[in-house]
């Protein structure tokens, strides 16, 4: 039966990756719940399954969707919200967020986490009540990782992150940098960089996230006038984008390089990077909510991670 097949897949993947039930279930469900799922005595919910997939690559191919009507509508709204935020279409994002709020399951921790996280990004893009952004991101992370401060101090395999937790942490790094708490911001970014390199993660998802981590690290380094280090991180991210054919982050990386070369008085190389970034942005004419590429370039925004 399907429940048995799913339970076997989860247990085998967990054992293969070397995680205990306590490590894998942390912040997602209780170890007892995971044990019942693995033994075929409890049907896994969509939200719990997707959270486990963030920690155990390779599970999606065994999922048979049993969504309720509300789950399907929430899932559709989630994708719309993230898409609208990623391209700066804030009126549409606000409308979708209001619809999601009406449909959310107040008892579901993943719904609460998603709402807090997207509210924080919305306010960051709108530059509205910016003092609330970092507290909201912290509250969102604490829902599934209540002792994150202690767990992130030591790089060890027992700290297993979902991709939502990676996204939240990355935006926390940006928020700390905007508060001029640069060392704390870089500590988070360097941790995430090491995590993405050392963990056994899904290739498709990690190659989408990793350039964002490198780009925001470069954004912070540029603010510190550490131009050579910033360009090095950008080049690493650009190489990943080229190798994987994922170009969403590429124009951001090129802009950061252009800022660094301009500040270093290498105006020829800066112009080349700027022209490359503009060419990519011009294909979609989506300037992350700005009216033109020139406005976006002058704003020197970080890469807010919404997907």
XYZ file of C-alpha atoms in Angstrom:
307
model
C 0.000 0.000 0.000
C 1.210 3.604 -0.593
C 1.750 4.360 3.116
C 4.093 1.409 3.424
C 6.106 2.439 0.376
C 6.474 5.981 1.688
C 7.478 4.809 5.163
C 10.129 2.498 3.746
C 11.544 5.273 1.548
C 11.800 7.724 4.455
C 13.424 5.217 6.802
C 15.911 3.974 4.220
C 16.882 7.500 3.150
C 17.339 8.608 6.767
C 19.571 5.630 7.563
C 21.538 6.087 4.334
C 22.295 9.714 5.238
C 23.226 8.776 8.799
C 20.575 10.772 10.662
C 18.830 9.708 13.839
C 15.063 10.152 14.127
C 15.700 13.006 16.592
C 18.008 14.834 14.175
C 15.723 14.460 11.182
C 12.459 15.297 12.955
C 13.822 18.326 14.830
C 11.459 21.264 14.356
C 9.256 19.329 11.909
C 7.480 16.733 14.031
C 8.185 14.709 17.153
C 10.529 11.707 16.977
C 7.531 9.599 17.952
C 5.550 10.879 14.966
C 8.448 10.141 12.637
C 8.739 6.665 14.112
C 5.044 5.980 13.438
C 5.417 7.304 9.878
C 8.430 5.088 9.243
C 6.590 2.062 10.594
C 3.542 2.715 8.392
C 1.287 3.466 11.367
C 0.675 7.144 10.503
C 0.010 8.808 7.161
C 2.430 11.653 6.511
C 1.005 15.099 5.762
C 2.071 17.143 2.740
C 3.756 19.806 4.911
C 5.745 17.314 6.966
C 6.799 15.426 3.841
C 8.010 18.603 2.088
C 9.955 19.649 5.185
C 11.628 16.223 5.353
C 12.458 16.505 1.638
C 14.428 19.655 2.457
C 16.633 17.534 4.696
C 16.690 14.336 2.640
C 17.158 14.844 -1.113
C 15.673 12.162 -3.286
C 12.259 11.730 -1.665
C 10.080 13.749 -4.066
C 9.899 10.982 -6.659
C 7.950 8.708 -4.277
C 5.293 11.245 -3.282
C 1.693 10.526 -4.281
C -0.314 13.710 -3.794
C -3.330 13.435 -1.498
C -3.896 17.164 -1.061
C -7.141 18.559 0.211
C -8.789 21.372 -1.723
C -7.481 23.972 0.749
C -3.956 22.508 0.616
C -3.970 22.782 -3.162
C -5.156 26.395 -2.997
C -2.558 27.269 -0.364
C 0.174 25.605 -2.429
C -0.852 27.624 -5.490
C -0.880 30.852 -3.470
C 2.553 30.078 -2.018
C 4.017 29.815 -5.497
C 2.283 33.023 -6.586
C 3.514 34.940 -3.539
C 7.118 33.845 -4.023
C 7.024 34.594 -7.743
C 5.542 38.076 -7.226
C 8.054 38.903 -4.486
C 10.992 37.647 -6.571
C 10.208 40.076 -9.413
C 9.056 42.954 -7.204
C 5.368 42.869 -8.172
C 4.313 43.969 -4.715
C 0.599 44.816 -5.268
C 0.004 41.310 -6.637
C 2.097 39.830 -3.820
C 0.025 41.662 -1.204
C -3.241 40.416 -2.714
C -1.984 36.819 -2.780
C -0.680 37.122 0.789
C -4.083 38.330 1.978
C -5.748 35.366 0.271
C -3.222 32.999 1.865
C -3.938 34.483 5.293
C -7.627 33.661 4.884
C -6.833 30.041 3.963
C -3.944 29.306 6.314
C -4.183 26.631 8.978
C -3.450 28.487 12.195
C -2.346 25.292 13.921
C 0.117 24.391 11.161
C 3.652 25.598 12.079
C 4.750 25.621 8.438
C 1.890 27.968 7.520
C 2.899 30.323 10.343
C 6.546 30.168 9.273
C 5.753 30.880 5.621
C 3.526 33.843 6.519
C 6.105 35.450 8.826
C 8.896 34.906 6.321
C 7.036 36.351 3.334
C 5.767 39.302 5.394
C 9.382 40.122 6.278
C 10.478 39.972 2.631
C 7.496 42.073 1.546
C 8.405 44.771 4.086
C 12.076 44.627 3.043
C 11.200 45.157 -0.620
C 8.729 47.900 0.248
C 11.170 49.439 2.774
C 8.277 49.542 5.210
C 8.609 49.146 9.008
C 12.103 47.800 8.500
C 12.655 47.510 12.247
C 10.196 44.576 12.219
C 11.993 42.550 9.541
C 14.727 40.868 11.594
C 12.410 40.026 14.540
C 9.944 38.413 12.115
C 12.665 36.335 10.480
C 13.900 35.221 13.902
C 10.376 34.236 14.931
C 9.922 32.351 11.666
C 13.155 30.390 12.143
C 12.388 29.656 15.798
C 9.172 27.837 14.791
C 11.135 24.899 13.386
C 14.525 25.639 14.967
C 13.868 27.049 18.462
C 17.491 26.772 19.627
C 19.050 27.883 16.321
C 21.629 30.131 17.997
C 23.201 27.210 19.815
C 22.863 24.743 16.932
C 24.528 27.055 14.416
C 27.572 27.755 16.552
C 29.160 24.435 15.658
C 29.265 23.043 12.120
C 28.236 19.421 12.511
C 26.100 16.958 10.656
C 23.430 16.941 13.371
C 22.356 20.422 12.214
C 20.147 19.548 9.256
C 18.363 22.477 7.606
C 15.276 22.585 5.436
C 15.543 24.884 2.425
C 13.041 27.250 4.046
C 15.402 27.497 7.021
C 18.297 28.216 4.638
C 16.261 30.981 2.975
C 15.287 32.515 6.321
C 18.867 32.452 7.585
C 20.124 34.041 4.386
C 17.664 36.905 4.722
C 18.612 37.260 8.383
C 22.173 37.817 7.190
C 20.957 40.612 4.929
C 18.935 42.141 7.768
C 21.945 42.118 10.102
C 24.089 43.739 7.410
C 21.510 46.502 6.941
C 21.714 47.126 10.690
C 25.520 47.436 10.267
C 26.051 44.245 12.278
C 28.374 43.063 9.546
C 30.385 40.466 11.423
C 27.246 38.653 12.537
C 25.897 38.862 8.991
C 29.060 37.345 7.525
C 29.091 34.654 10.215
C 25.673 33.480 8.996
C 26.704 33.645 5.330
C 29.966 31.770 5.865
C 28.071 29.131 7.844
C 25.582 28.668 5.006
C 28.373 28.511 2.429
C 30.092 25.762 4.401
C 26.795 23.950 4.955
C 25.952 23.896 1.246
C 29.421 22.549 0.395
C 29.555 19.862 3.072
C 26.040 18.415 3.241
C 24.572 15.840 0.864
C 21.896 18.044 -0.723
C 19.625 17.867 -3.723
C 21.672 19.094 -6.690
C 18.867 21.033 -8.404
C 17.863 22.886 -5.252
C 21.370 23.530 -3.946
C 22.619 24.971 -7.250
C 19.696 27.398 -7.126
C 20.412 28.539 -3.564
C 24.215 28.483 -3.516
C 24.736 31.410 -5.960
C 22.389 33.508 -3.802
C 24.515 32.787 -0.735
C 27.672 33.743 -2.619
C 25.988 36.851 -4.032
C 24.802 38.158 -0.683
C 28.192 37.432 0.816
C 29.723 39.482 -2.013
C 27.142 42.233 -1.409
C 28.249 42.484 2.232
C 31.953 42.364 1.337
C 31.445 45.169 -1.216
C 29.844 47.291 1.507
C 33.006 46.706 3.559
C 35.139 47.726 0.558
C 36.658 44.228 0.414
C 36.372 44.314 -3.361
C 38.747 41.515 -4.300
C 36.995 39.049 -1.986
C 33.600 40.166 -3.259
C 34.567 39.632 -6.899
C 35.897 36.166 -6.058
C 32.547 35.152 -4.535
C 30.689 36.616 -7.529
C 32.858 34.698 -9.980
C 32.158 31.448 -8.123
C 28.419 32.156 -8.284
C 28.578 33.113 -11.967
C 30.329 29.846 -12.794
C 27.534 27.872 -11.079
C 24.891 29.848 -13.004
C 26.632 29.148 -16.310
C 27.162 25.460 -15.550
C 23.563 24.861 -14.502
C 21.758 27.227 -16.877
C 20.092 29.029 -13.951
C 20.339 32.746 -14.682
C 17.975 34.340 -12.149
C 20.799 35.391 -9.835
C 23.352 36.071 -12.582
C 22.509 39.770 -13.203
C 22.743 40.478 -9.465
C 26.218 38.941 -9.362
C 27.287 40.984 -12.385
C 25.993 44.189 -10.768
C 27.988 43.525 -7.595
C 31.103 42.953 -9.705
C 30.455 46.231 -11.513
C 30.147 48.112 -8.198
C 33.464 46.610 -7.058
C 35.310 47.444 -10.292
C 33.879 50.981 -10.318
C 35.096 51.568 -6.760
C 38.480 50.111 -7.753
C 38.670 52.550 -10.730
C 38.576 49.715 -13.266
C 35.881 51.419 -15.309
C 36.316 49.292 -18.441
C 35.627 46.007 -16.629
C 32.872 47.655 -14.597
C 31.128 48.793 -17.773
C 31.333 45.299 -19.260
C 29.764 43.682 -16.166
C 27.074 46.363 -16.004
C 26.172 45.908 -19.682
C 25.958 42.128 -19.237
C 23.640 42.534 -16.246
C 21.408 44.975 -18.103
C 21.150 42.671 -21.117
C 19.878 39.833 -18.926
C 17.409 42.042 -17.056
C 16.170 43.583 -20.311
C 15.000 40.196 -21.559
C 12.186 40.167 -18.992
C 11.970 43.900 -18.254
C 11.485 42.910 -14.606
C 13.796 45.187 -12.634
C 12.820 43.826 -9.206
C 10.176 46.506 -8.709
C 12.256 49.399 -10.037
C 11.204 51.354 -13.094
C 14.442 50.805 -14.988
C 17.750 48.998 -14.806
C 19.491 52.264 -13.954
C 17.287 52.703 -10.871
C 17.899 49.121 -9.770
C 21.655 49.442 -10.313
C 21.910 52.639 -8.255
C 19.843 51.156 -5.405
C 22.544 48.493 -4.763
C 20.068 46.044 -3.276
C 20.969 42.614 -1.881
C 19.491 39.392 -3.244
C 16.349 38.923 -1.164
C 15.754 35.184 -1.209
C 12.145 34.257 -1.859
C 12.368 30.940 -3.705
